[in-house]
Amino acid sequence: MVASICSFFNNDMVIDILARLPVKTLLRFKSVSKPMLSVITNPRFITSHLHQSTKNSSLVFHFSHDEFPISMLYYTEPTILRVVHIPPSMKDHSLKPRIRIKGSCGGLLFMEIFFGCCMFHYGFWNPANRQFKKVTGPQQCINLLAEGFGYGSKINDYKLVRIGYFLHPRTLITRYDRRRVDSVVRALVFSWKTNSWRTVEDGALLGGRFSDAVAVKGDLYWKVSGVENLANEVVLAFDSDTDMFRRIELPGLNQSSPNYSMTITGFKDSLGLFVFLEGSSNSSFDLWVLNESRMGGHIKSWSKLLTVGPMSRFGWPISAWRGKIILKSPNEKDGFFLYDPISQEVIDVPISSSGAYDYAETLASVDGTSNLMLEDAPL
């Protein structure tokens, strides 16, 4: 009997069906049998499930001051918006926390939790299985330029990246006069697997004004401007599998207008680039995508994928989700709207939010090593 059950759960078709189920449903199966438990805790199955889940990802909206500051938009028919309750351990302080999503990748959210004017801790949060874990910050003080949250699929490891100038340790004398160790830009990288930080020095690292990080297939990208000795903006990329950085040139466009702006985004598993005039009332913009060829290791080229507009309403393109473009309305109270470049359909998302993130469910634990914190927060 046991052998027949094991054979049933080892069937490829059954595994494929299970990989398409929501995390909440799969967790209910944990107590059904040991073979079932073995399946849903298997790293290969978790990876397969995440791959399927990514095809039906949700949007996570962040609210800065509400009691429950995280909401998810489930793009079904009709569109469903659901509030997600934060874990109790995010509120283990007498003061009301301010929660900020710093990144979403591989089914986990990277959070910063503030109390008063000081940051209290980092955290990994998996809304699907209700796990939350605090992450100890690095001992090295840093003059922060940029940060991001990625996932190395080849090594199955989540990475936190902080880029900046190292500072001398805080003392009573230097408390308000923090001095750089030197003029070298370095990175601090946290590994979910080892639960530790390491320093990365890479010649591709550079100073300047960084955009928010964009995650594409787990790797991280920042647009960097104001770089000394560089005439144009560049993209800094981080490989989450190898912890290596590289620079990517932006397409050679006519940037004569002072209001000319470019915003990087992820678009259908590729790095994308929105090109638009900030001060223009014409709701038109171009979308470029990066075509990467691994021949020789780093041959890349940009191509213009499409031109959008003019549209019936004005908005700034900020990101993309499931082939649709997310635009932010000029009036903050009007929130966001989605634009389908194929059908030209406009979908209102009347949410006043400080951020929108692509999120896919995962069975992955927030804890790569030990000290797992499982929260019984309501869904």
Short mmCIF file of C-alpha atoms in Angstrom, two decimals:
data_model
loop_
_atom_site.label_atom_id
_atom_site.label_comp_id
_atom_site.label_asym_id
_atom_site.label_seq_id
_atom_site.Cartn_x
_atom_site.Cartn_y
_atom_site.Cartn_z
CA MET A 1 0.00 0.00 0.00
CA VAL A 2 2.78 2.41 0.98
CA ALA A 3 4.66 1.51 -2.20
CA SER A 4 1.61 2.30 -4.34
CA ILE A 5 1.18 5.70 -2.63
CA CYS A 6 4.84 6.53 -3.22
CA SER A 7 4.50 5.48 -6.85
CA PHE A 8 1.44 7.72 -7.23
CA PHE A 9 3.24 10.81 -5.94
CA ASN A 10 6.30 10.08 -8.07
CA ASN A 11 4.18 10.22 -11.21
CA ASP A 12 5.31 13.16 -13.37
CA MET A 13 1.75 14.12 -14.30
CA VAL A 14 0.70 14.21 -10.64
CA ILE A 15 3.74 16.32 -9.76
CA ASP A 16 2.89 18.73 -12.57
CA ILE A 17 -0.69 19.09 -11.29
CA LEU A 18 0.51 19.68 -7.73
CA ALA A 19 2.98 22.32 -8.92
CA ARG A 20 0.06 24.40 -10.24
CA LEU A 21 -1.82 24.50 -6.92
CA PRO A 22 -1.73 27.49 -4.54
CA VAL A 23 0.60 27.29 -1.54
CA LYS A 24 -2.33 27.40 0.88
CA THR A 25 -3.82 24.27 -0.71
CA LEU A 26 -0.51 22.40 -0.71
CA LEU A 27 0.11 23.18 2.96
CA ARG A 28 -3.19 21.50 3.81
CA PHE A 29 -1.79 18.31 2.24
CA LYS A 30 1.21 18.17 4.58
CA SER A 31 -0.55 15.91 7.05
CA VAL A 32 -2.08 13.62 4.41
CA SER A 33 0.89 11.28 4.14
CA LYS A 34 4.66 11.15 4.44
CA PRO A 35 5.08 10.78 0.66
CA MET A 36 3.01 13.94 0.15
CA LEU A 37 5.05 15.81 2.75
CA SER A 38 8.21 14.60 1.04
CA VAL A 39 6.99 15.96 -2.30
CA ILE A 40 6.07 19.49 -1.21
CA THR A 41 9.27 19.92 0.82
CA ASN A 42 11.51 18.68 -1.98
CA PRO A 43 13.74 21.52 -3.30
CA ARG A 44 13.14 20.47 -6.91
CA PHE A 45 9.38 20.56 -6.42
CA ILE A 46 9.61 23.97 -4.72
CA THR A 47 11.56 25.27 -7.72
CA SER A 48 9.04 23.76 -10.15
CA HIS A 49 6.14 25.26 -8.18
CA LEU A 50 7.78 28.70 -8.20
CA HIS A 51 8.24 28.45 -11.97
CA GLN A 52 4.50 27.81 -12.40
CA SER A 53 3.55 30.45 -9.84
CA THR A 54 5.57 33.10 -11.67
CA LYS A 55 3.26 32.73 -14.67
CA ASN A 56 0.34 33.86 -12.47
CA SER A 57 2.07 36.45 -10.31
CA SER A 58 0.29 39.10 -8.26
CA LEU A 59 0.97 42.76 -7.69
CA VAL A 60 1.88 43.82 -4.16
CA PHE A 61 1.05 47.40 -3.22
CA HIS A 62 2.69 49.07 -0.27
CA PHE A 63 0.81 51.55 1.92
CA SER A 64 2.96 53.74 4.15
CA HIS A 65 0.71 54.57 7.08
CA ASP A 66 -2.23 52.16 7.22
CA GLU A 67 -2.72 49.61 9.99
CA PHE A 68 -2.24 46.81 7.47
CA PRO A 69 0.30 48.32 5.09
CA ILE A 70 0.45 45.54 2.50
CA SER A 71 -2.20 44.74 -0.11
CA MET A 72 -2.12 42.36 -3.07
CA LEU A 73 -3.89 42.70 -6.38
CA TYR A 74 -4.91 39.37 -7.86
CA TYR A 75 -5.41 39.91 -11.55
CA THR A 76 -8.32 37.58 -12.20
CA GLU A 77 -11.73 38.18 -13.67
CA PRO A 78 -12.75 40.44 -12.07
CA THR A 79 -9.65 42.00 -10.52
CA ILE A 80 -9.46 41.24 -6.81
CA LEU A 81 -7.68 43.37 -4.20
CA ARG A 82 -6.91 41.68 -0.89
CA VAL A 83 -5.34 43.05 2.28
CA VAL A 84 -2.56 40.87 3.67
CA HIS A 85 -2.08 40.90 7.43
CA ILE A 86 1.48 41.37 8.59
CA PRO A 87 3.05 38.82 10.99
CA PRO A 88 2.84 39.59 14.74
CA SER A 89 6.64 39.56 15.04
CA MET A 90 6.79 42.63 12.79
CA LYS A 91 4.94 44.42 15.57
CA ASP A 92 6.99 43.21 18.58
CA HIS A 93 7.66 46.75 19.76
CA SER A 94 5.63 49.24 21.77
CA LEU A 95 5.66 51.70 18.88
CA LYS A 96 3.62 51.22 15.73
CA PRO A 97 5.96 50.04 12.98
CA ARG A 98 6.40 51.59 9.57
CA ILE A 99 7.02 48.86 7.04
CA ARG A 100 8.78 49.37 3.75
CA ILE A 101 9.07 46.75 1.02
CA LYS A 102 12.60 46.88 -0.37
CA GLY A 103 12.25 44.13 -2.93
CA SER A 104 10.29 41.13 -4.16
CA CYS A 105 12.01 38.15 -5.72
CA GLY A 106 11.53 34.39 -5.88
CA GLY A 107 8.36 34.48 -3.78
CA LEU A 108 9.86 36.31 -0.80
CA LEU A 109 9.55 39.97 0.18
CA PHE A 110 12.50 41.84 1.67
CA MET A 111 11.28 44.28 4.30
CA GLU A 112 12.59 47.13 6.42
CA ILE A 113 10.73 47.69 9.68
CA PHE A 114 11.08 51.13 11.27
CA PHE A 115 10.13 52.24 14.78
CA GLY A 116 10.20 55.99 15.30
CA CYS A 117 13.07 57.53 13.33
CA CYS A 118 15.40 54.51 13.50
CA MET A 119 15.42 51.32 11.48
CA PHE A 120 14.73 48.37 13.76
CA HIS A 121 15.49 45.40 11.54
CA TYR A 122 15.42 43.78 8.13
CA GLY A 123 13.21 40.81 7.43
CA PHE A 124 12.31 38.11 4.94
CA TRP A 125 8.57 37.55 4.61
CA ASN A 126 6.73 34.83 2.73
CA PRO A 127 3.05 35.89 2.69
CA ALA A 128 2.01 32.54 1.18
CA ASN A 129 3.16 30.30 4.04
CA ARG A 130 3.09 33.08 6.68
CA GLN A 131 6.75 32.86 7.61
CA PHE A 132 8.79 35.85 8.69
CA LYS A 133 12.42 36.00 9.71
CA LYS A 134 14.48 38.88 11.01
CA VAL A 135 17.83 39.38 9.33
CA THR A 136 20.77 40.73 11.30
CA GLY A 137 22.31 43.73 9.59
CA PRO A 138 25.99 43.83 8.62
CA GLN A 139 28.54 44.93 11.20
CA GLN A 140 30.26 47.12 8.65
CA CYS A 141 28.88 50.67 8.56
CA ILE A 142 28.23 51.95 5.06
CA ASN A 143 27.39 55.20 3.31
CA LEU A 144 24.60 53.60 1.31
CA LEU A 145 24.23 54.28 -2.41
CA ALA A 146 21.91 51.44 -3.42
CA GLU A 147 20.46 48.13 -2.32
CA GLY A 148 18.49 45.27 -3.82
CA PHE A 149 17.05 41.80 -3.30
CA GLY A 150 17.72 38.99 -5.77
CA TYR A 151 17.59 35.23 -6.20
CA GLY A 152 20.24 32.92 -7.66
CA SER A 153 18.21 30.13 -9.27
CA LYS A 154 21.27 28.00 -10.10
CA ILE A 155 22.43 27.90 -6.49
CA ASN A 156 18.98 28.32 -4.88
CA ASP A 157 20.03 31.27 -2.74
CA TYR A 158 18.43 34.63 -2.00
CA LYS A 159 20.76 37.64 -1.88
CA LEU A 160 20.58 41.05 -0.22
CA VAL A 161 22.94 43.58 -1.76
CA ARG A 162 24.05 46.91 -0.26
CA ILE A 163 26.36 49.15 -2.29
CA GLY A 164 28.27 52.13 -0.96
CA TYR A 165 31.34 53.55 0.75
CA PHE A 166 32.57 51.86 3.92
CA LEU A 167 32.66 54.06 7.02
CA HIS A 168 34.87 53.95 10.07
CA PRO A 169 33.21 52.37 13.14
CA ARG A 170 30.96 54.60 15.20
CA THR A 171 32.54 55.99 18.38
CA LEU A 172 31.60 58.70 20.86
CA ILE A 173 33.95 61.06 19.02
CA THR A 174 32.86 60.16 15.47
CA ARG A 175 29.17 59.65 16.27
CA TYR A 176 28.08 62.64 14.20
CA ASP A 177 31.13 62.82 11.93
CA ARG A 178 31.17 59.61 9.96
CA ARG A 179 34.19 59.37 7.70
CA ARG A 180 34.76 57.08 4.75
CA VAL A 181 37.44 54.44 5.03
CA ASP A 182 38.51 55.30 1.46
CA SER A 183 37.02 56.28 -1.91
CA VAL A 184 36.39 52.70 -3.06
CA VAL A 185 32.80 51.61 -3.72
CA ARG A 186 32.15 48.16 -2.29
CA ALA A 187 29.17 45.85 -1.82
CA LEU A 188 27.90 43.92 1.17
CA VAL A 189 26.09 40.74 0.11
CA PHE A 190 23.91 38.67 2.44
CA SER A 191 23.35 34.99 1.66
CA TRP A 192 20.06 33.38 2.71
CA LYS A 193 21.76 29.96 2.66
CA THR A 194 24.67 30.81 4.93
CA ASN A 195 22.86 33.48 6.96
CA SER A 196 25.93 35.71 6.68
CA TRP A 197 27.28 38.85 5.02
CA ARG A 198 30.39 39.09 2.86
CA THR A 199 32.27 41.98 1.29
CA VAL A 200 32.52 42.11 -2.50
CA GLU A 201 35.06 44.30 -4.29
CA ASP A 202 34.53 44.52 -8.03
CA GLY A 203 35.97 46.87 -10.63
CA ALA A 204 32.53 47.31 -12.18
CA LEU A 205 31.19 48.99 -9.02
CA LEU A 206 30.85 52.75 -9.25
CA GLY A 207 29.49 55.74 -7.39
CA GLY A 208 26.65 57.97 -8.53
CA ARG A 209 22.89 58.35 -8.22
CA PHE A 210 21.21 54.95 -8.29
CA SER A 211 17.66 54.10 -9.29
CA ASP A 212 15.68 51.54 -7.32
CA ALA A 213 16.79 48.00 -8.06
CA VAL A 214 14.99 45.95 -10.70
CA ALA A 215 15.06 42.15 -10.48
CA VAL A 216 14.97 40.16 -13.73
CA LYS A 217 15.12 36.37 -13.43
CA GLY A 218 16.69 36.90 -10.01
CA ASP A 219 19.53 39.17 -11.14
CA LEU A 220 19.61 42.83 -10.08
CA TYR A 221 19.91 46.00 -12.16
CA TRP A 222 20.30 49.68 -11.25
CA LYS A 223 20.41 52.71 -13.55
CA VAL A 224 23.27 54.94 -12.41
CA SER A 225 23.63 58.62 -13.33
CA GLY A 226 26.00 61.39 -12.33
CA VAL A 227 29.02 59.10 -12.56
CA GLU A 228 32.37 60.87 -12.56
CA ASN A 229 34.30 60.44 -15.84
CA LEU A 230 31.23 58.97 -17.57
CA ALA A 231 29.25 61.18 -19.96
CA ASN A 232 26.11 59.03 -20.02
CA GLU A 233 24.04 56.98 -17.63
CA VAL A 234 24.85 53.28 -17.31
CA VAL A 235 23.21 50.17 -15.89
CA LEU A 236 24.97 48.25 -13.13
CA ALA A 237 24.05 44.56 -13.07
CA PHE A 238 24.53 41.99 -10.30
CA ASP A 239 24.60 38.24 -10.98
CA SER A 240 22.89 36.60 -7.99
CA ASP A 241 24.54 33.23 -8.71
CA THR A 242 28.14 34.44 -8.87
CA ASP A 243 28.06 37.71 -6.85
CA MET A 244 29.72 39.45 -9.81
CA PHE A 245 28.89 42.94 -11.12
CA ARG A 246 29.02 44.24 -14.69
CA ARG A 247 28.18 47.46 -16.50
CA ILE A 248 25.73 47.71 -19.38
CA GLU A 249 25.62 50.70 -21.71
CA LEU A 250 22.25 52.25 -22.44
CA PRO A 251 21.10 52.67 -26.06
CA GLY A 252 22.50 55.69 -27.86
CA LEU A 253 19.46 57.95 -27.95
CA ASN A 254 19.00 61.65 -28.53
CA GLN A 255 19.11 63.00 -24.99
CA SER A 256 19.16 66.71 -25.87
CA SER A 257 15.97 67.52 -23.94
CA PRO A 258 16.54 68.35 -20.25
CA ASN A 259 13.33 66.49 -19.39
CA TYR A 260 14.32 63.37 -21.27
CA SER A 261 14.08 60.41 -18.88
CA MET A 262 14.74 56.68 -18.89
CA THR A 263 13.41 54.16 -16.37
CA ILE A 264 14.53 50.53 -16.23
CA THR A 265 12.04 47.74 -15.66
CA GLY A 266 11.61 44.03 -16.04
CA PHE A 267 9.56 43.01 -19.08
CA LYS A 268 8.83 39.35 -19.88
CA ASP A 269 12.08 38.01 -18.38
CA SER A 270 14.19 40.73 -20.03
CA LEU A 271 15.56 44.04 -18.85
CA GLY A 272 13.40 46.81 -20.26
CA LEU A 273 13.79 50.56 -20.61
CA PHE A 274 11.01 53.17 -20.72
CA VAL A 275 11.97 56.31 -22.63
CA PHE A 276 9.75 59.39 -22.23
CA LEU A 277 9.63 63.16 -21.77
CA GLU A 278 8.84 64.00 -18.14
CA GLY A 279 7.43 67.46 -18.79
CA SER A 280 5.38 66.51 -21.83
CA SER A 281 1.58 66.33 -21.77
CA ASN A 282 1.77 63.78 -24.58
CA SER A 283 1.19 60.37 -22.99
CA SER A 284 3.60 58.56 -25.28
CA PHE A 285 6.74 56.57 -24.54
CA ASP A 286 8.99 53.92 -26.03
CA LEU A 287 9.84 50.54 -24.55
CA TRP A 288 13.28 49.12 -25.29
CA VAL A 289 14.49 45.65 -24.27
CA LEU A 290 17.97 44.27 -23.74
CA ASN A 291 18.87 41.30 -25.90
CA GLU A 292 21.65 39.35 -24.23
CA SER A 293 23.86 36.91 -26.06
CA ARG A 294 26.19 34.82 -23.97
CA MET A 295 28.57 34.38 -26.91
CA GLY A 296 31.85 35.57 -25.50
CA GLY A 297 30.18 36.13 -22.13
CA HIS A 298 28.74 39.62 -22.38
CA ILE A 299 27.53 40.62 -25.84
CA LYS A 300 24.37 42.72 -25.46
CA SER A 301 22.25 44.97 -27.63
CA TRP A 302 19.16 47.11 -27.13
CA SER A 303 16.20 47.11 -29.48
CA LYS A 304 13.03 49.20 -29.46
CA LEU A 305 10.14 46.82 -28.83
CA LEU A 306 7.20 49.19 -29.14
CA THR A 307 5.92 52.75 -28.94
CA VAL A 308 2.94 53.37 -26.68
CA GLY A 309 0.51 56.24 -27.15
CA PRO A 310 -0.70 58.74 -27.28
CA MET A 311 -3.11 57.29 -24.72
CA SER A 312 -6.47 58.60 -23.56
CA ARG A 313 -5.04 59.41 -20.13
CA PHE A 314 -1.67 60.54 -18.89
CA GLY A 315 0.65 58.57 -16.65
CA TRP A 316 4.32 57.83 -16.08
CA PRO A 317 5.47 54.29 -16.85
CA ILE A 318 7.15 52.86 -13.77
CA SER A 319 7.16 49.09 -14.24
CA ALA A 320 5.63 46.12 -16.04
CA TRP A 321 3.64 43.10 -14.88
CA ARG A 322 2.53 40.06 -16.86
CA GLY A 323 3.01 41.85 -20.16
CA LYS A 324 1.10 44.93 -19.02
CA ILE A 325 2.64 48.30 -18.27
CA ILE A 326 2.10 49.93 -14.87
CA LEU A 327 1.66 53.70 -15.00
CA LYS A 328 1.39 56.14 -12.13
CA SER A 329 -1.18 58.92 -12.41
CA PRO A 330 -0.01 62.54 -11.93
CA ASN A 331 -2.57 62.91 -9.14
CA GLU A 332 -1.39 60.68 -6.30
CA LYS A 333 -4.97 60.03 -5.17
CA ASP A 334 -5.75 58.43 -8.54
CA GLY A 335 -3.13 55.76 -7.91
CA PHE A 336 -2.02 53.50 -10.74
CA PHE A 337 -3.44 52.10 -13.94
CA LEU A 338 -2.42 49.21 -16.17
CA TYR A 339 -2.07 49.39 -19.94
CA ASP A 340 -2.13 46.38 -22.24
CA PRO A 341 0.00 47.27 -25.30
CA ILE A 342 -1.64 44.51 -27.36
CA SER A 343 -5.34 45.14 -26.68
CA GLN A 344 -4.75 48.82 -25.70
CA GLU A 345 -7.02 48.19 -22.70
CA VAL A 346 -6.67 50.52 -19.70
CA ILE A 347 -7.34 48.99 -16.27
CA ASP A 348 -7.79 51.30 -13.28
CA VAL A 349 -6.07 50.47 -10.00
CA PRO A 350 -7.39 53.27 -7.76
CA ILE A 351 -4.80 52.77 -5.02
CA SER A 352 -2.70 55.51 -3.47
CA SER A 353 0.44 53.49 -2.84
CA SER A 354 4.13 54.23 -2.45
CA GLY A 355 5.18 51.18 -4.46
CA ALA A 356 4.10 48.23 -6.59
CA TYR A 357 5.98 44.92 -6.75
CA ASP A 358 5.64 41.73 -8.78
CA TYR A 359 5.04 38.79 -6.44
CA ALA A 360 4.74 35.05 -7.05
CA GLU A 361 3.82 32.50 -4.38
CA THR A 362 6.44 30.04 -3.17
CA LEU A 363 6.76 27.15 -0.73
CA ALA A 364 10.31 28.26 0.12
CA SER A 365 11.12 28.78 3.76
CA VAL A 366 12.31 32.22 4.82
CA ASP A 367 15.04 30.47 6.78
CA GLY A 368 17.95 29.12 4.81
CA THR A 369 19.60 27.52 7.84
CA SER A 370 17.86 27.60 11.23
CA ASN A 371 15.74 29.59 13.71
CA LEU A 372 12.60 29.50 11.57
CA MET A 373 9.78 31.75 12.75
CA LEU A 374 6.35 30.53 11.64
CA GLU A 375 3.59 33.06 12.11
CA ASP A 376 -0.10 32.28 12.50
CA ALA A 377 -1.25 35.58 11.05
CA PRO A 378 -4.67 35.45 9.35
CA LEU A 379 -4.81 35.46 5.57
#
